[in-house]
Amino acid sequence: MATRRTCLWKRGVKVSETFEMEIFRYYPDKDNEPFIKSYEVPFRDDWVVLDAINYIKDEIDGTLSYRWSCRMGVCGSCGMMVNSVPKLTCSAFLKDYPSRKIRVEPLQGFPVERDLIFDMDDFMNKLTEVKPYLLRKEGEEKPLEEGEYLQSPAELAHYKQYTLCINCMLCYAACPIYALDSNFVGPAAIALAQRYNLDSRDQGRNQRQEVIASHEGIWECTFVGECSVVCPKDVDPAAAIQRAKVSSTLDWFKEKMIPRSKG
Amino acid sequence: MSKSNEPVLWFLFSAGGMISAMVFPILLIITGVILPFELAGEVTFERIHNAVKNPVVKLVLFFVIALPFFHWAHRFRFTLIDIGLKPISFLVSLLCYGGAITGTIVAAFILWKI
């Protein structure tokens, strides 16, 4: 079974039915504006949308550009809008679209670079903004020879869910707040901040709060919850944001009521 | 980026949401089923009036009325901002929270008078 999925149609499998793929095309050097191009591909029960797109690239139109890598929902590269819903195209089966026709577009809310490829710089900057790594207070970092920071399974369970994010950006494409205002730090980045805030080895919450508790952080979110609906890894960023709201509200009251306390 | 003062508004919003979700269904059963069908004895003005006169009932009613006003204000403010009124967001906030504050004052006044 080492054969690539994309080569299945070459293995003498009889294909009688077809599937219509409407693909968003845009080549900024040549096209004044994006357009939709329709392609007819073979329909196979075990094909996912990415297989159909690979078929187009290999057999029909080599100029089609898109991102993909692992084909098994781990790398987070192949997120696209399928019939206006953010999906990992490697996990969306053709057979789940009984009308035998779908429209594939780049993830919504990001500037398009070419065809299905969008510019992810904004997201990358937001990831670094929330300092997604273990931070220790000054002077509390253990010297290397003392070994690692130990953690119990219960402590791991506090944040494990938020480690499962694959940065596929489906949550940003689903978020109406991000679509209206791209200053919003956004679901995945806040969930990632929570992942470190809830880690028993970490002491960097105060540093992250500068971004998280700002207006562009959690307070922009109105709990629409679509981020958690589309998340392919059940990270539940909406819950992460609401939890951060509760703890930031407690912080706020502490800071205002007891002015000298610092977190 | 500086820390936002949104928490106080969000706190009132979430408290109002919690009250709406937990207390309103009970109130609906009391005022919509039990009282009109007189399932708990005869309903007279005197009886209800005496019940509401109790300071504890007044306090409960105050929170049950005031906090959902703030829940509405917060939700409605963001609804208006999301449909494109962000440029006048200060006015939107003024109207929403102003409305909630007015409602709260009116509720407090009426409860005080009973």
mmCIF file of C-alpha atoms in Angstrom:
data_model
loop_
_atom_site.group_PDB
_atom_site.id
_atom_site.type_symbol
_atom_site.label_atom_id
_atom_site.label_comp_id
_atom_site.label_asym_id
_atom_site.label_seq_id
_atom_site.Cartn_x
_atom_site.Cartn_y
_atom_site.Cartn_z
ATOM 1 C CA MET A 1 0.000 0.000 0.000
ATOM 2 C CA ALA A 2 2.928 2.336 -0.490
ATOM 3 C CA THR A 3 1.404 3.655 -3.682
ATOM 4 C CA ARG A 4 0.485 7.303 -3.505
ATOM 5 C CA ARG A 5 -3.205 7.953 -3.365
ATOM 6 C CA THR A 6 -2.837 10.369 -6.224
ATOM 7 C CA CYS A 7 -1.850 7.533 -8.526
ATOM 8 C CA LEU A 8 -4.944 5.401 -7.956
ATOM 9 C CA TRP A 9 -6.535 6.345 -11.275
ATOM 10 C CA LYS A 10 -3.497 4.962 -13.051
ATOM 11 C CA ARG A 11 -3.903 1.501 -11.548
ATOM 12 C CA GLY A 12 -6.507 0.332 -14.031
ATOM 13 C CA VAL A 13 -9.430 1.123 -11.758
ATOM 14 C CA LYS A 14 -12.496 1.483 -13.920
ATOM 15 C CA VAL A 15 -13.923 4.942 -13.546
ATOM 16 C CA SER A 16 -17.325 5.633 -15.009
ATOM 17 C CA GLU A 17 -18.685 8.477 -12.919
ATOM 18 C CA THR A 18 -17.368 12.007 -12.827
ATOM 19 C CA PHE A 19 -17.264 14.790 -10.294
ATOM 20 C CA GLU A 20 -17.274 18.486 -11.042
ATOM 21 C CA MET A 21 -14.698 20.648 -9.312
ATOM 22 C CA GLU A 22 -15.096 24.404 -9.460
ATOM 23 C CA ILE A 23 -11.725 25.835 -8.503
ATOM 24 C CA PHE A 24 -10.809 29.391 -7.565
ATOM 25 C CA ARG A 25 -8.053 30.539 -9.912
ATOM 26 C CA TYR A 26 -5.953 33.672 -9.651
ATOM 27 C CA TYR A 27 -2.545 34.446 -11.085
ATOM 28 C CA PRO A 28 -1.870 38.066 -10.145
ATOM 29 C CA ASP A 29 0.691 38.637 -12.946
ATOM 30 C CA LYS A 30 -1.799 37.638 -15.631
ATOM 31 C CA ASP A 31 -5.327 37.915 -14.272
ATOM 32 C CA ASN A 32 -6.972 41.183 -13.376
ATOM 33 C CA GLU A 33 -9.228 39.422 -10.976
ATOM 34 C CA PRO A 34 -9.871 35.913 -9.683
ATOM 35 C CA PHE A 35 -12.235 33.609 -11.550
ATOM 36 C CA ILE A 36 -13.759 30.175 -11.084
ATOM 37 C CA LYS A 37 -12.693 27.379 -13.425
ATOM 38 C CA SER A 38 -14.549 24.119 -13.666
ATOM 39 C CA TYR A 39 -12.822 20.739 -14.019
ATOM 40 C CA GLU A 40 -14.268 17.288 -14.529
ATOM 41 C CA VAL A 41 -12.508 14.595 -12.506
ATOM 42 C CA PRO A 42 -13.247 10.879 -12.029
ATOM 43 C CA PHE A 43 -15.420 10.110 -9.023
ATOM 44 C CA ARG A 44 -14.106 7.504 -6.625
ATOM 45 C CA ASP A 45 -15.611 6.477 -3.336
ATOM 46 C CA ASP A 46 -12.298 6.604 -1.503
ATOM 47 C CA TRP A 47 -11.139 9.931 -2.893
ATOM 48 C CA VAL A 48 -10.872 13.019 -0.802
ATOM 49 C CA VAL A 49 -11.044 16.535 -2.225
ATOM 50 C CA LEU A 50 -7.247 16.757 -2.190
ATOM 51 C CA ASP A 51 -7.041 13.635 -4.401
ATOM 52 C CA ALA A 52 -9.293 15.328 -6.935
ATOM 53 C CA ILE A 53 -7.176 18.492 -6.831
ATOM 54 C CA ASN A 54 -4.005 16.442 -7.260
ATOM 55 C CA TYR A 55 -5.654 14.735 -10.248
ATOM 56 C CA ILE A 56 -6.323 18.130 -11.809
ATOM 57 C CA LYS A 57 -2.722 19.205 -11.214
ATOM 58 C CA ASP A 58 -1.233 15.970 -12.594
ATOM 59 C CA GLU A 59 -3.589 15.235 -15.478
ATOM 60 C CA ILE A 60 -5.504 18.327 -16.551
ATOM 61 C CA ASP A 61 -3.899 21.623 -15.589
ATOM 62 C CA GLY A 62 -0.363 21.750 -14.184
ATOM 63 C CA THR A 63 -0.589 25.467 -13.473
ATOM 64 C CA LEU A 64 -2.925 25.007 -10.512
ATOM 65 C CA SER A 65 -1.179 26.047 -7.273
ATOM 66 C CA TYR A 66 -2.081 24.914 -3.775
ATOM 67 C CA ARG A 67 -0.447 23.745 -0.550
ATOM 68 C CA TRP A 68 -0.495 20.191 0.706
ATOM 69 C CA SER A 69 1.820 17.720 2.331
ATOM 70 C CA CYS A 70 0.917 14.834 4.594
ATOM 71 C CA ARG A 71 -2.525 13.708 3.240
ATOM 72 C CA MET A 72 -3.552 12.510 6.708
ATOM 73 C CA GLY A 73 -4.721 15.512 8.677
ATOM 74 C CA VAL A 74 -1.488 16.125 10.530
ATOM 75 C CA CYS A 75 0.440 18.824 8.696
ATOM 76 C CA GLY A 76 -2.358 21.392 8.437
ATOM 77 C CA SER A 77 -1.306 22.575 4.969
ATOM 78 C CA CYS A 78 -4.315 21.721 2.810
ATOM 79 C CA GLY A 79 -7.019 23.833 4.439
ATOM 80 C CA MET A 80 -9.397 25.297 1.833
ATOM 81 C CA MET A 81 -12.973 26.490 1.614
ATOM 82 C CA VAL A 82 -15.042 23.581 0.272
ATOM 83 C CA ASN A 83 -18.506 24.854 -0.619
ATOM 84 C CA SER A 84 -17.749 27.864 1.602
ATOM 85 C CA VAL A 85 -16.901 25.718 4.645
ATOM 86 C CA PRO A 86 -13.294 25.608 5.915
ATOM 87 C CA LYS A 87 -12.070 22.014 5.564
ATOM 88 C CA LEU A 88 -8.874 20.046 5.507
ATOM 89 C CA THR A 89 -9.173 18.799 1.921
ATOM 90 C CA CYS A 90 -7.308 15.604 2.831
ATOM 91 C CA SER A 91 -10.136 14.675 5.208
ATOM 92 C CA ALA A 92 -13.152 15.805 3.142
ATOM 93 C CA PHE A 93 -14.461 12.879 1.075
ATOM 94 C CA LEU A 94 -15.971 13.410 -2.358
ATOM 95 C CA LYS A 95 -18.712 10.906 -1.525
ATOM 96 C CA ASP A 96 -20.008 13.277 1.170
ATOM 97 C CA TYR A 97 -21.048 15.710 -1.576
ATOM 98 C CA PRO A 98 -23.901 13.834 -3.252
ATOM 99 C CA SER A 99 -24.552 16.635 -5.734
ATOM 100 C CA ARG A 100 -21.262 15.545 -7.338
ATOM 101 C CA LYS A 101 -20.100 19.120 -7.587
ATOM 102 C CA ILE A 102 -18.103 21.283 -5.214
ATOM 103 C CA ARG A 103 -16.476 24.672 -5.214
ATOM 104 C CA VAL A 104 -12.966 24.956 -3.765
ATOM 105 C CA GLU A 105 -11.579 28.343 -2.743
ATOM 106 C CA PRO A 106 -8.655 29.553 -0.643
ATOM 107 C CA LEU A 107 -9.310 29.957 3.086
ATOM 108 C CA GLN A 108 -11.440 33.014 3.671
ATOM 109 C CA GLY A 109 -10.119 36.097 5.415
ATOM 110 C CA PHE A 110 -6.540 35.950 4.121
ATOM 111 C CA PRO A 111 -4.990 37.758 1.137
ATOM 112 C CA VAL A 112 -4.651 35.397 -1.848
ATOM 113 C CA GLU A 113 -1.195 34.980 -3.350
ATOM 114 C CA ARG A 114 -2.048 32.658 -6.192
ATOM 115 C CA ASP A 115 -4.905 30.230 -6.848
ATOM 116 C CA LEU A 116 -5.565 28.388 -3.586
ATOM 117 C CA ILE A 117 -2.468 29.727 -1.830
ATOM 118 C CA PHE A 118 -2.933 32.552 0.625
ATOM 119 C CA ASP A 119 -0.566 34.741 2.587
ATOM 120 C CA MET A 120 -0.146 33.411 6.134
ATOM 121 C CA ASP A 121 2.333 36.002 7.432
ATOM 122 C CA ASP A 122 -0.285 37.634 9.637
ATOM 123 C CA PHE A 123 -1.020 34.329 11.357
ATOM 124 C CA MET A 124 2.678 33.523 11.783
ATOM 125 C CA ASN A 125 3.270 36.916 13.419
ATOM 126 C CA LYS A 126 0.375 36.336 15.764
ATOM 127 C CA LEU A 127 1.772 32.967 16.797
ATOM 128 C CA THR A 128 5.074 34.544 17.815
ATOM 129 C CA GLU A 129 3.281 37.454 19.520
ATOM 130 C CA VAL A 130 1.803 35.128 22.165
ATOM 131 C CA LYS A 131 5.263 33.684 23.026
ATOM 132 C CA PRO A 132 4.381 30.036 22.488
ATOM 133 C CA TYR A 133 7.236 28.519 24.455
ATOM 134 C CA LEU A 134 7.979 27.818 28.119
ATOM 135 C CA LEU A 135 8.878 30.970 29.984
ATOM 136 C CA ARG A 136 10.380 31.064 33.476
ATOM 137 C CA LYS A 137 10.506 34.023 35.819
ATOM 138 C CA GLU A 138 13.875 35.704 36.063
ATOM 139 C CA GLY A 139 16.203 33.682 38.270
ATOM 140 C CA GLU A 140 13.852 30.712 38.451
ATOM 141 C CA GLU A 141 15.235 28.824 35.505
ATOM 142 C CA LYS A 142 16.822 25.584 36.647
ATOM 143 C CA PRO A 143 20.457 25.034 35.665
ATOM 144 C CA LEU A 144 20.796 22.315 33.015
ATOM 145 C CA GLU A 145 22.485 19.861 35.398
ATOM 146 C CA GLU A 146 19.376 19.778 37.611
ATOM 147 C CA GLY A 147 17.514 18.115 34.827
ATOM 148 C CA GLU A 148 14.062 18.632 33.394
ATOM 149 C CA TYR A 149 10.960 20.118 35.016
ATOM 150 C CA LEU A 150 8.829 17.192 36.108
ATOM 151 C CA GLN A 151 5.113 17.074 35.473
ATOM 152 C CA SER A 152 2.372 14.704 36.587
ATOM 153 C CA PRO A 153 -0.141 13.173 34.140
ATOM 154 C CA ALA A 154 -2.846 15.291 35.798
ATOM 155 C CA GLU A 155 -0.852 18.460 35.102
ATOM 156 C CA LEU A 156 -0.372 17.347 31.511
ATOM 157 C CA ALA A 157 -4.123 16.804 31.172
ATOM 158 C CA HIS A 158 -4.719 20.498 31.989
ATOM 159 C CA TYR A 159 -3.367 21.689 28.666
ATOM 160 C CA LYS A 160 -2.945 18.616 26.459
ATOM 161 C CA GLN A 161 -5.992 19.365 24.336
ATOM 162 C CA TYR A 162 -4.503 22.709 23.293
ATOM 163 C CA THR A 163 -1.273 21.061 22.137
ATOM 164 C CA LEU A 164 -3.140 19.224 19.382
ATOM 165 C CA CYS A 165 -3.424 22.303 17.153
ATOM 166 C CA ILE A 166 -1.842 21.778 13.720
ATOM 167 C CA ASN A 167 -1.938 25.475 12.696
ATOM 168 C CA CYS A 168 -4.213 24.734 9.747
ATOM 169 C CA MET A 169 -5.935 28.109 10.144
ATOM 170 C CA LEU A 170 -9.425 26.722 9.541
ATOM 171 C CA CYS A 171 -10.514 28.510 12.730
ATOM 172 C CA TYR A 172 -9.371 31.870 11.334
ATOM 173 C CA ALA A 173 -11.264 31.215 8.102
ATOM 174 C CA ALA A 174 -14.383 30.358 10.130
ATOM 175 C CA CYS A 175 -14.128 33.325 12.484
ATOM 176 C CA PRO A 176 -16.424 36.219 11.494
ATOM 177 C CA ILE A 177 -14.590 38.523 13.897
ATOM 178 C CA TYR A 178 -11.258 37.914 12.187
ATOM 179 C CA ALA A 179 -12.916 38.466 8.812
ATOM 180 C CA LEU A 180 -14.139 41.888 9.961
ATOM 181 C CA ASP A 181 -11.016 42.926 11.831
ATOM 182 C CA SER A 182 -7.712 41.198 11.170
ATOM 183 C CA ASN A 183 -6.174 42.867 14.232
ATOM 184 C CA PHE A 184 -7.914 40.199 16.300
ATOM 185 C CA VAL A 185 -5.269 37.824 17.670
ATOM 186 C CA GLY A 186 -7.568 34.953 16.730
ATOM 187 C CA PRO A 187 -8.564 31.471 17.902
ATOM 188 C CA ALA A 188 -5.473 29.311 17.302
ATOM 189 C CA ALA A 189 -3.009 31.833 18.726
ATOM 190 C CA ILE A 190 -5.097 32.342 21.881
ATOM 191 C CA ALA A 191 -5.554 28.585 22.310
ATOM 192 C CA LEU A 192 -1.791 28.221 21.990
ATOM 193 C CA ALA A 193 -1.236 30.909 24.626
ATOM 194 C CA GLN A 194 -3.609 28.967 26.899
ATOM 195 C CA ARG A 195 -1.621 25.816 26.188
ATOM 196 C CA TYR A 196 1.447 27.449 27.770
ATOM 197 C CA ASN A 197 -0.467 29.374 30.451
ATOM 198 C CA LEU A 198 -1.944 26.108 31.747
ATOM 199 C CA ASP A 199 1.386 24.280 31.661
ATOM 200 C CA SER A 200 2.684 23.723 35.207
ATOM 201 C CA ARG A 201 6.271 24.323 34.040
ATOM 202 C CA ASP A 202 5.484 27.735 32.613
ATOM 203 C CA GLN A 203 5.570 31.093 34.424
ATOM 204 C CA GLY A 204 5.032 33.401 31.479
ATOM 205 C CA ARG A 205 1.327 34.119 31.781
ATOM 206 C CA ASN A 206 1.847 37.768 32.800
ATOM 207 C CA GLN A 207 3.967 38.375 29.708
ATOM 208 C CA ARG A 208 1.357 36.799 27.436
ATOM 209 C CA GLN A 209 -1.470 38.725 29.068
ATOM 210 C CA GLU A 210 -0.128 41.925 27.471
ATOM 211 C CA VAL A 211 -1.422 40.558 24.168
ATOM 212 C CA ILE A 212 -4.179 38.205 25.338
ATOM 213 C CA ALA A 213 -5.949 40.638 27.682
ATOM 214 C CA SER A 214 -5.709 43.560 25.266
ATOM 215 C CA HIS A 215 -8.714 44.627 23.274
ATOM 216 C CA GLU A 216 -7.341 42.882 20.159
ATOM 217 C CA GLY A 217 -6.942 39.704 22.212
ATOM 218 C CA ILE A 218 -9.764 37.790 23.835
ATOM 219 C CA TRP A 219 -12.074 40.806 24.179
ATOM 220 C CA GLU A 220 -12.658 41.034 20.471
ATOM 221 C CA CYS A 221 -14.228 37.545 20.544
ATOM 222 C CA THR A 222 -18.013 37.403 20.783
ATOM 223 C CA PHE A 223 -18.158 33.620 21.242
ATOM 224 C CA VAL A 224 -19.640 32.738 17.880
ATOM 225 C CA GLY A 225 -17.990 29.357 18.365
ATOM 226 C CA GLU A 226 -17.431 28.515 14.684
ATOM 227 C CA CYS A 227 -13.700 28.058 15.352
ATOM 228 C CA SER A 228 -14.441 25.014 17.484
ATOM 229 C CA VAL A 229 -16.994 23.686 14.978
ATOM 230 C CA VAL A 230 -14.480 23.555 12.111
ATOM 231 C CA CYS A 231 -11.421 22.505 14.141
ATOM 232 C CA PRO A 232 -10.241 19.158 12.728
ATOM 233 C CA LYS A 233 -8.371 18.319 15.941
ATOM 234 C CA ASP A 234 -11.084 19.165 18.508
ATOM 235 C CA VAL A 235 -8.814 21.723 20.125
ATOM 236 C CA ASP A 236 -11.890 23.807 20.998
ATOM 237 C CA PRO A 237 -10.309 27.256 20.731
ATOM 238 C CA ALA A 238 -13.644 28.886 21.641
ATOM 239 C CA ALA A 239 -13.465 27.261 25.071
ATOM 240 C CA ALA A 240 -9.840 28.348 25.444
ATOM 241 C CA ILE A 241 -10.868 31.946 24.772
ATOM 242 C CA GLN A 242 -13.798 31.834 27.213
ATOM 243 C CA ARG A 243 -11.564 30.340 29.908
ATOM 244 C CA ALA A 244 -9.043 33.096 29.283
ATOM 245 C CA LYS A 245 -11.857 35.641 29.632
ATOM 246 C CA VAL A 246 -12.793 34.258 33.046
ATOM 247 C CA SER A 247 -9.219 34.318 34.351
ATOM 248 C CA SER A 248 -8.515 37.745 32.836
ATOM 249 C CA THR A 249 -11.666 39.104 34.478
ATOM 250 C CA LEU A 250 -10.476 37.778 37.841
ATOM 251 C CA ASP A 251 -7.105 39.453 37.155
ATOM 252 C CA TRP A 252 -8.842 42.717 36.354
ATOM 253 C CA PHE A 253 -10.794 42.706 39.611
ATOM 254 C CA LYS A 254 -7.665 41.784 41.551
ATOM 255 C CA GLU A 255 -5.694 44.614 39.942
ATOM 256 C CA LYS A 256 -8.439 47.186 40.512
ATOM 257 C CA MET A 257 -9.475 46.106 44.009
ATOM 258 C CA ILE A 258 -5.997 45.392 45.352
ATOM 259 C CA PRO A 259 -3.924 47.895 43.386
ATOM 260 C CA ARG A 260 -0.562 46.620 44.559
ATOM 261 C CA SER A 261 -1.074 42.959 43.694
ATOM 262 C CA LYS A 262 0.597 41.827 40.531
ATOM 263 C CA GLY A 263 -1.192 38.771 39.177
ATOM 264 C CA MET B 1 -1.044 46.755 23.410
ATOM 265 C CA SER B 2 -2.535 47.678 26.743
ATOM 266 C CA LYS B 3 -4.841 45.602 28.868
ATOM 267 C CA SER B 4 -8.489 46.248 28.171
ATOM 268 C CA ASN B 5 -11.105 47.391 30.669
ATOM 269 C CA GLU B 6 -13.601 45.149 28.939
ATOM 270 C CA PRO B 7 -13.627 42.614 31.852
ATOM 271 C CA VAL B 8 -16.098 44.634 33.924
ATOM 272 C CA LEU B 9 -18.592 44.724 31.037
ATOM 273 C CA TRP B 10 -17.979 41.098 30.224
ATOM 274 C CA PHE B 11 -18.464 40.189 33.878
ATOM 275 C CA LEU B 12 -21.908 41.826 33.921
ATOM 276 C CA PHE B 13 -22.665 40.212 30.552
ATOM 277 C CA SER B 14 -21.733 36.732 31.690
ATOM 278 C CA ALA B 15 -23.502 37.127 35.029
ATOM 279 C CA GLY B 16 -26.624 38.216 33.138
ATOM 280 C CA GLY B 17 -26.325 35.268 30.785
ATOM 281 C CA MET B 18 -25.949 32.873 33.687
ATOM 282 C CA ILE B 19 -29.036 34.307 35.408
ATOM 283 C CA SER B 20 -31.045 34.221 32.192
ATOM 284 C CA ALA B 21 -30.134 30.610 31.576
ATOM 285 C CA MET B 22 -30.673 29.348 35.116
ATOM 286 C CA VAL B 23 -33.447 31.499 36.570
ATOM 287 C CA PHE B 24 -35.623 32.421 33.587
ATOM 288 C CA PRO B 25 -36.878 28.876 32.919
ATOM 289 C CA ILE B 26 -37.963 28.648 36.561
ATOM 290 C CA LEU B 27 -39.633 32.059 36.387
ATOM 291 C CA LEU B 28 -41.386 31.035 33.180
ATOM 292 C CA ILE B 29 -42.852 27.992 34.893
ATOM 293 C CA ILE B 30 -43.907 30.024 37.934
ATOM 294 C CA THR B 31 -45.408 32.981 36.057
ATOM 295 C CA GLY B 32 -46.547 31.099 32.969
ATOM 296 C CA VAL B 33 -47.914 27.836 34.387
ATOM 297 C CA ILE B 34 -48.124 27.626 38.181
ATOM 298 C CA LEU B 35 -49.689 31.050 38.829
ATOM 299 C CA PRO B 36 -52.205 31.261 35.952
ATOM 300 C CA PHE B 37 -53.427 27.687 36.538
ATOM 301 C CA GLU B 38 -53.413 28.311 40.295
ATOM 302 C CA LEU B 39 -51.437 25.122 40.920
ATOM 303 C CA ALA B 40 -50.146 26.528 44.224
ATOM 304 C CA GLY B 41 -53.362 27.858 45.661
ATOM 305 C CA GLU B 42 -55.411 30.922 44.886
ATOM 306 C CA VAL B 43 -53.551 33.852 43.319
ATOM 307 C CA THR B 44 -54.518 37.226 44.701
ATOM 308 C CA PHE B 45 -52.924 40.652 44.410
ATOM 309 C CA GLU B 46 -52.300 40.714 48.148
ATOM 310 C CA ARG B 47 -50.456 37.433 48.113
ATOM 311 C CA ILE B 48 -48.089 38.395 45.262
ATOM 312 C CA HIS B 49 -47.613 41.880 46.730
ATOM 313 C CA ASN B 50 -46.639 40.457 50.097
ATOM 314 C CA ALA B 51 -44.208 38.061 48.483
ATOM 315 C CA VAL B 52 -42.492 40.837 46.503
ATOM 316 C CA LYS B 53 -42.365 43.049 49.612
ATOM 317 C CA ASN B 54 -39.941 40.633 51.224
ATOM 318 C CA PRO B 55 -36.451 42.257 51.014
ATOM 319 C CA VAL B 56 -34.811 38.979 49.971
ATOM 320 C CA VAL B 57 -37.280 38.589 47.082
ATOM 321 C CA LYS B 58 -36.643 42.212 46.149
ATOM 322 C CA LEU B 59 -32.905 41.623 46.057
ATOM 323 C CA VAL B 60 -33.306 38.493 43.934
ATOM 324 C CA LEU B 61 -35.668 40.298 41.563
ATOM 325 C CA PHE B 62 -33.250 43.204 41.284
ATOM 326 C CA PHE B 63 -30.425 40.977 40.078
ATOM 327 C CA VAL B 64 -32.757 38.928 37.877
ATOM 328 C CA ILE B 65 -33.885 42.147 36.164
ATOM 329 C CA ALA B 66 -30.693 44.232 36.148
ATOM 330 C CA LEU B 67 -28.041 41.708 35.071
ATOM 331 C CA PRO B 68 -29.906 40.499 31.957
ATOM 332 C CA PHE B 69 -30.134 44.176 30.905
ATOM 333 C CA PHE B 70 -26.335 44.204 30.810
ATOM 334 C CA HIS B 71 -26.314 40.866 29.027
ATOM 335 C CA TRP B 72 -28.535 42.382 26.361
ATOM 336 C CA ALA B 73 -26.483 45.594 26.182
ATOM 337 C CA HIS B 74 -23.197 43.734 25.606
ATOM 338 C CA ARG B 75 -24.635 41.324 23.060
ATOM 339 C CA PHE B 76 -26.532 44.031 21.202
ATOM 340 C CA ARG B 77 -23.490 46.299 21.154
ATOM 341 C CA PHE B 78 -21.421 43.603 19.440
ATOM 342 C CA THR B 79 -24.279 42.760 17.076
ATOM 343 C CA LEU B 80 -24.421 46.405 15.982
ATOM 344 C CA ILE B 81 -20.636 46.572 15.653
ATOM 345 C CA ASP B 82 -20.593 43.360 13.627
ATOM 346 C CA ILE B 83 -23.187 44.651 11.173
ATOM 347 C CA GLY B 84 -20.938 47.586 10.421
ATOM 348 C CA LEU B 85 -21.459 50.276 13.065
ATOM 349 C CA LYS B 86 -17.869 50.070 14.289
ATOM 350 C CA PRO B 87 -17.148 53.685 13.222
ATOM 351 C CA ILE B 88 -19.718 54.892 15.761
ATOM 352 C CA SER B 89 -18.887 52.291 18.384
ATOM 353 C CA PHE B 90 -18.716 54.881 21.170
ATOM 354 C CA LEU B 91 -22.293 55.973 20.478
ATOM 355 C CA VAL B 92 -23.363 52.317 20.263
ATOM 356 C CA SER B 93 -21.795 51.597 23.658
ATOM 357 C CA LEU B 94 -23.378 54.699 25.125
ATOM 358 C CA LEU B 95 -26.850 53.681 23.938
ATOM 359 C CA CYS B 96 -26.525 50.008 24.933
ATOM 360 C CA TYR B 97 -24.945 50.371 28.361
ATOM 361 C CA GLY B 98 -26.844 53.597 28.951
ATOM 362 C CA GLY B 99 -30.049 51.687 28.302
ATOM 363 C CA ALA B 100 -28.996 48.962 30.707
ATOM 364 C CA ILE B 101 -28.088 51.485 33.406
ATOM 365 C CA THR B 102 -31.410 53.273 32.931
ATOM 366 C CA GLY B 103 -33.276 49.963 33.150
ATOM 367 C CA THR B 104 -31.370 49.084 36.292
ATOM 368 C CA ILE B 105 -32.197 52.410 37.934
ATOM 369 C CA VAL B 106 -35.871 52.152 36.995
ATOM 370 C CA ALA B 107 -36.015 48.575 38.332
ATOM 371 C CA ALA B 108 -34.321 49.627 41.588
ATOM 372 C CA PHE B 109 -36.729 52.552 41.951
ATOM 373 C CA ILE B 110 -39.845 50.440 41.370
ATOM 374 C CA LEU B 111 -38.647 47.692 43.719
ATOM 375 C CA TRP B 112 -37.842 50.330 46.352
ATOM 376 C CA LYS B 113 -41.367 51.747 46.087
ATOM 377 C CA ILE B 114 -43.136 48.421 46.548
#
